[in-house]
């Protein structure tokens, strides 16, 4: 049975977002920073990390947000980890789960508990470069452009419908680190924007497609 999910749709309050992290949490910080603007239509109710040392946990505490650790090393299988994670998430009855540098692959049962209510940020122009080490692979291929994507999460890794992207040019002098830094700056722009659209009921996943402002599209919005 699907857990009860609150949303701005049914109770006329702010969308409650639970953010899942594994590390530094700079995307989490961008999301938290957005909630401090007066017109922000969402709130972060909890931050959950699989990694007890994730710096993002400090960022959340500093902002007065509940934190939880569900350590994958303390669970004998992915299914058991996913179940423990779902229990922690469901304590907050969020309207949206935002994966922000969350480095565990979630199984189909977990994803199926929250249909159309999980987003992820990925450092490439999906469907190009799913998976890890995107910046190294982009440079190795001599690609001319790179970027970041926010997408809805479906059971297949990095393959859910893409909501919004931002591009950066690849420069001759780029290293993986310089390229990653420019892409990350774009991630910090597009992730809060996608969450806002969702909170404002402008954005949904319908029949496996992104629907933004009533228009179903196979092409993601590009933010300049
Ligand atoms: C980001 O590039 C994100 O797209 C990727 O991991 C990085 C996490 O950065 N999945 P941060 O933890 O948000 O700083």
GROMACS .gro file of C-alpha atoms and ligand atoms in nm:
model
  238
    1UNK     CA    1   0.000   0.000   0.000
    2UNK     CA    2   0.125   0.347  -0.081
    3UNK     CA    3   0.194   0.566   0.222
    4UNK     CA    4  -0.008   0.879   0.272
    5UNK     CA    5   0.167   1.173   0.106
    6UNK     CA    6   0.089   1.531   0.191
    7UNK     CA    7   0.108   1.792  -0.082
    8UNK     CA    8   0.016   2.148  -0.153
    9UNK     CA    9  -0.267   1.995  -0.359
   10UNK     CA   10  -0.474   1.844  -0.083
   11UNK     CA   11  -0.412   2.044   0.232
   12UNK     CA   12  -0.340   2.390   0.100
   13UNK     CA   13  -0.015   2.415   0.293
   14UNK     CA   14   0.344   2.429   0.175
   15UNK     CA   15   0.480   2.124   0.006
   16UNK     CA   16   0.686   1.928   0.257
   17UNK     CA   17   1.011   1.799   0.106
   18UNK     CA   18   1.239   1.529   0.247
   19UNK     CA   19   1.591   1.554   0.103
   20UNK     CA   20   1.813   1.245   0.077
   21UNK     CA   21   2.188   1.301   0.073
   22UNK     CA   22   2.518   1.114   0.095
   23UNK     CA   23   2.784   1.384   0.106
   24UNK     CA   24   2.866   1.752   0.089
   25UNK     CA   25   2.510   1.868   0.039
   26UNK     CA   26   2.568   2.179  -0.170
   27UNK     CA   27   2.246   2.106  -0.360
   28UNK     CA   28   2.070   2.064  -0.026
   29UNK     CA   29   2.209   2.405   0.071
   30UNK     CA   30   2.069   2.561  -0.248
   31UNK     CA   31   1.729   2.410  -0.166
   32UNK     CA   32   1.745   2.530   0.197
   33UNK     CA   33   1.851   2.878   0.081
   34UNK     CA   34   1.551   2.893  -0.150
   35UNK     CA   35   1.317   2.823   0.143
   36UNK     CA   36   1.440   3.142   0.311
   37UNK     CA   37   1.295   3.360   0.035
   38UNK     CA   38   0.954   3.500   0.131
   39UNK     CA   39   0.761   3.357  -0.164
   40UNK     CA   40   0.897   3.002  -0.141
   41UNK     CA   41   0.611   2.749  -0.168
   42UNK     CA   42   0.790   2.455  -0.004
   43UNK     CA   43   0.966   2.360   0.319
   44UNK     CA   44   1.229   2.099   0.399
   45UNK     CA   45   1.091   1.882   0.677
   46UNK     CA   46   1.387   1.642   0.710
   47UNK     CA   47   1.725   1.550   0.568
   48UNK     CA   48   1.813   1.180   0.563
   49UNK     CA   49   2.162   1.050   0.487
   50UNK     CA   50   2.292   0.698   0.432
   51UNK     CA   51   2.635   0.829   0.537
   52UNK     CA   52   2.672   0.937   0.900
   53UNK     CA   53   2.966   1.164   0.806
   54UNK     CA   54   2.787   1.355   0.532
   55UNK     CA   55   2.859   1.727   0.569
   56UNK     CA   56   2.507   1.797   0.449
   57UNK     CA   57   2.383   1.679   0.791
   58UNK     CA   58   2.563   1.977   0.947
   59UNK     CA   59   2.406   2.210   0.693
   60UNK     CA   60   2.061   2.078   0.787
   61UNK     CA   61   2.124   2.109   1.162
   62UNK     CA   62   2.245   2.465   1.113
   63UNK     CA   63   1.915   2.543   0.942
   64UNK     CA   64   1.716   2.380   1.224
   65UNK     CA   65   1.599   2.089   1.007
   66UNK     CA   66   1.547   1.737   1.144
   67UNK     CA   67   1.817   1.491   1.041
   68UNK     CA   68   1.820   1.113   1.027
   69UNK     CA   69   2.089   0.861   0.934
   70UNK     CA   70   1.993   0.531   0.774
   71UNK     CA   71   2.332   0.370   0.726
   72UNK     CA   72   2.335   0.122   0.439
   73UNK     CA   73   2.626  -0.061   0.607
   74UNK     CA   74   2.394  -0.158   0.892
   75UNK     CA   75   2.152  -0.340   0.662
   76UNK     CA   76   2.223  -0.682   0.511
   77UNK     CA   77   2.060  -0.620   0.172
   78UNK     CA   78   1.941  -0.339  -0.049
   79UNK     CA   79   1.580  -0.439   0.017
   80UNK     CA   80   1.628  -0.410   0.394
   81UNK     CA   81   1.804  -0.076   0.355
   82UNK     CA   82   1.525   0.050   0.129
   83UNK     CA   83   1.266  -0.058   0.385
   84UNK     CA   84   1.446   0.119   0.671
   85UNK     CA   85   1.480   0.428   0.452
   86UNK     CA   86   1.109   0.421   0.364
   87UNK     CA   87   1.020   0.397   0.734
   88UNK     CA   88   1.231   0.704   0.809
   89UNK     CA   89   1.084   0.895   0.513
   90UNK     CA   90   0.725   0.805   0.603
   91UNK     CA   91   0.760   0.955   0.950
   92UNK     CA   92   0.750   1.292   0.772
   93UNK     CA   93   0.470   1.216   0.519
   94UNK     CA   94   0.644   1.431   0.258
   95UNK     CA   95   0.487   1.543  -0.067
   96UNK     CA   96   0.820   1.512  -0.246
   97UNK     CA   97   1.149   1.328  -0.199
   98UNK     CA   98   1.447   1.516  -0.343
   99UNK     CA   99   1.762   1.310  -0.400
  100UNK     CA  100   2.053   1.551  -0.376
  101UNK     CA  101   2.384   1.375  -0.420
  102UNK     CA  102   2.229   1.057  -0.279
  103UNK     CA  103   2.469   0.784  -0.388
  104UNK     CA  104   2.262   0.468  -0.332
  105UNK     CA  105   2.055   0.304  -0.602
  106UNK     CA  106   1.694   0.271  -0.485
  107UNK     CA  107   1.508  -0.049  -0.567
  108UNK     CA  108   1.181  -0.066  -0.762
  109UNK     CA  109   0.973  -0.128  -0.450
  110UNK     CA  110   1.102   0.189  -0.288
  111UNK     CA  111   1.049   0.393  -0.603
  112UNK     CA  112   0.700   0.245  -0.642
  113UNK     CA  113   0.597   0.368  -0.296
  114UNK     CA  114   0.622   0.731  -0.412
  115UNK     CA  115   0.507   0.738  -0.775
  116UNK     CA  116   0.584   1.069  -0.943
  117UNK     CA  117   0.709   1.208  -0.613
  118UNK     CA  118   1.083   1.148  -0.628
  119UNK     CA  119   1.322   1.384  -0.806
  120UNK     CA  120   1.694   1.356  -0.864
  121UNK     CA  121   1.969   1.590  -0.982
  122UNK     CA  122   2.222   1.441  -1.221
  123UNK     CA  123   2.543   1.604  -1.347
  124UNK     CA  124   2.495   1.554  -1.721
  125UNK     CA  125   2.257   1.634  -2.002
  126UNK     CA  126   2.050   1.317  -1.976
  127UNK     CA  127   1.999   1.085  -2.157
  128UNK     CA  128   2.367   1.145  -2.228
  129UNK     CA  129   2.607   1.018  -1.959
  130UNK     CA  130   2.392   0.837  -1.704
  131UNK     CA  131   2.586   0.684  -1.414
  132UNK     CA  132   2.907   0.795  -1.245
  133UNK     CA  133   3.212   1.004  -1.343
  134UNK     CA  134   3.022   1.212  -1.595
  135UNK     CA  135   3.276   1.497  -1.611
  136UNK     CA  136   3.569   1.265  -1.684
  137UNK     CA  137   3.371   1.089  -1.956
  138UNK     CA  138   3.258   1.415  -2.116
  139UNK     CA  139   3.618   1.538  -2.135
  140UNK     CA  140   3.743   1.203  -2.267
  141UNK     CA  141   3.485   1.221  -2.546
  142UNK     CA  142   3.581   1.577  -2.640
  143UNK     CA  143   3.216   1.683  -2.608
  144UNK     CA  144   3.147   2.051  -2.671
  145UNK     CA  145   2.874   2.094  -2.413
  146UNK     CA  146   2.781   1.948  -2.078
  147UNK     CA  147   2.534   2.031  -1.806
  148UNK     CA  148   2.293   1.913  -1.542
  149UNK     CA  149   1.946   1.759  -1.537
  150UNK     CA  150   1.666   1.733  -1.284
  151UNK     CA  151   1.447   1.431  -1.352
  152UNK     CA  152   1.170   1.227  -1.198
  153UNK     CA  153   1.297   0.901  -1.057
  154UNK     CA  154   1.170   0.575  -1.207
  155UNK     CA  155   1.304   0.227  -1.134
  156UNK     CA  156   1.564   0.245  -1.413
  157UNK     CA  157   1.874   0.437  -1.302
  158UNK     CA  158   1.896   0.796  -1.435
  159UNK     CA  159   1.629   0.717  -1.695
  160UNK     CA  160   1.317   0.893  -1.561
  161UNK     CA  161   1.163   1.181  -1.755
  162UNK     CA  162   1.379   1.492  -1.752
  163UNK     CA  163   1.219   1.808  -1.612
  164UNK     CA  164   1.477   2.078  -1.660
  165UNK     CA  165   1.837   2.113  -1.778
  166UNK     CA  166   2.106   2.379  -1.788
  167UNK     CA  167   2.407   2.362  -2.018
  168UNK     CA  168   2.767   2.475  -1.985
  169UNK     CA  169   3.027   2.490  -2.260
  170UNK     CA  170   3.326   2.258  -2.228
  171UNK     CA  171   3.645   2.466  -2.244
  172UNK     CA  172   3.982   2.355  -2.384
  173UNK     CA  173   4.151   2.417  -2.050
  174UNK     CA  174   3.886   2.229  -1.845
  175UNK     CA  175   3.981   1.960  -1.597
  176UNK     CA  176   3.718   1.733  -1.439
  177UNK     CA  177   3.723   1.963  -1.135
  178UNK     CA  178   3.675   2.293  -1.319
  179UNK     CA  179   3.401   2.141  -1.532
  180UNK     CA  180   3.232   1.988  -1.226
  181UNK     CA  181   3.233   2.326  -1.050
  182UNK     CA  182   3.058   2.499  -1.341
  183UNK     CA  183   2.803   2.220  -1.370
  184UNK     CA  184   2.741   2.229  -0.994
  185UNK     CA  185   2.665   2.601  -1.008
  186UNK     CA  186   2.393   2.519  -1.263
  187UNK     CA  187   2.260   2.235  -1.046
  188UNK     CA  188   2.208   2.489  -0.768
  189UNK     CA  189   1.988   2.697  -1.002
  190UNK     CA  190   1.774   2.428  -1.159
  191UNK     CA  191   1.698   2.204  -0.860
  192UNK     CA  192   1.516   2.465  -0.646
  193UNK     CA  193   1.333   2.578  -0.961
  194UNK     CA  194   1.201   2.227  -1.033
  195UNK     CA  195   1.089   2.186  -0.670
  196UNK     CA  196   0.909   2.521  -0.688
  197UNK     CA  197   0.720   2.415  -1.000
  198UNK     CA  198   0.616   2.095  -0.825
  199UNK     CA  199   0.513   2.283  -0.510
  200UNK     CA  200   0.306   2.524  -0.719
  201UNK     CA  201   0.123   2.228  -0.882
  202UNK     CA  202   0.262   2.335  -1.219
  203UNK     CA  203   0.469   2.020  -1.261
  204UNK     CA  204   0.376   1.652  -1.243
  205UNK     CA  205   0.482   1.322  -1.396
  206UNK     CA  206   0.186   1.187  -1.595
  207UNK     CA  207   0.193   0.861  -1.794
  208UNK     CA  208   0.572   0.856  -1.772
  209UNK     CA  209   0.607   1.207  -1.911
  210UNK     CA  210   0.680   1.546  -1.763
  211UNK     CA  211   0.376   1.773  -1.760
  212UNK     CA  212   0.461   2.139  -1.697
  213UNK     CA  213   0.194   2.408  -1.706
  214UNK     CA  214  -0.051   2.164  -1.865
  215UNK     CA  215   0.181   2.067  -2.150
  216UNK     CA  216   0.324   1.715  -2.180
  217UNK     CA  217   0.664   1.719  -2.336
  218UNK     CA  218   0.934   1.475  -2.429
  219UNK     CA  219   1.186   1.761  -2.433
  220UNK     CA  220   1.310   1.902  -2.106
  221UNK     CA  221   1.289   2.274  -2.033
  222UNK     CA  222   1.627   2.441  -2.071
  223UNK     CA  223   1.704   2.721  -1.826
  224UNK     CA  224   1.939   2.978  -1.972
  225LIG     C1  225   2.620   1.660  -0.758
  225LIG     O1  226   2.699   1.685  -0.872
  225LIG     C2  227   2.505   1.572  -0.793
  225LIG     O2  228   2.451   1.599  -0.919
  225LIG     C3  229   2.572   1.438  -0.793
  225LIG     O3  230   2.659   1.441  -0.682
  225LIG     C4  231   2.697   1.574  -0.657
  225LIG     C5  232   2.656   1.603  -0.516
  225LIG     O4  233   2.688   1.731  -0.476
  225LIG     N1  234   2.476   1.331  -0.794
  225LIG     P1  235   2.633   1.790  -0.339
  225LIG     O5  236   2.641   1.681  -0.233
  225LIG     O6  237   2.493   1.837  -0.362
  225LIG     O7  238   2.729   1.904  -0.308
   0.00000   0.00000   0.00000
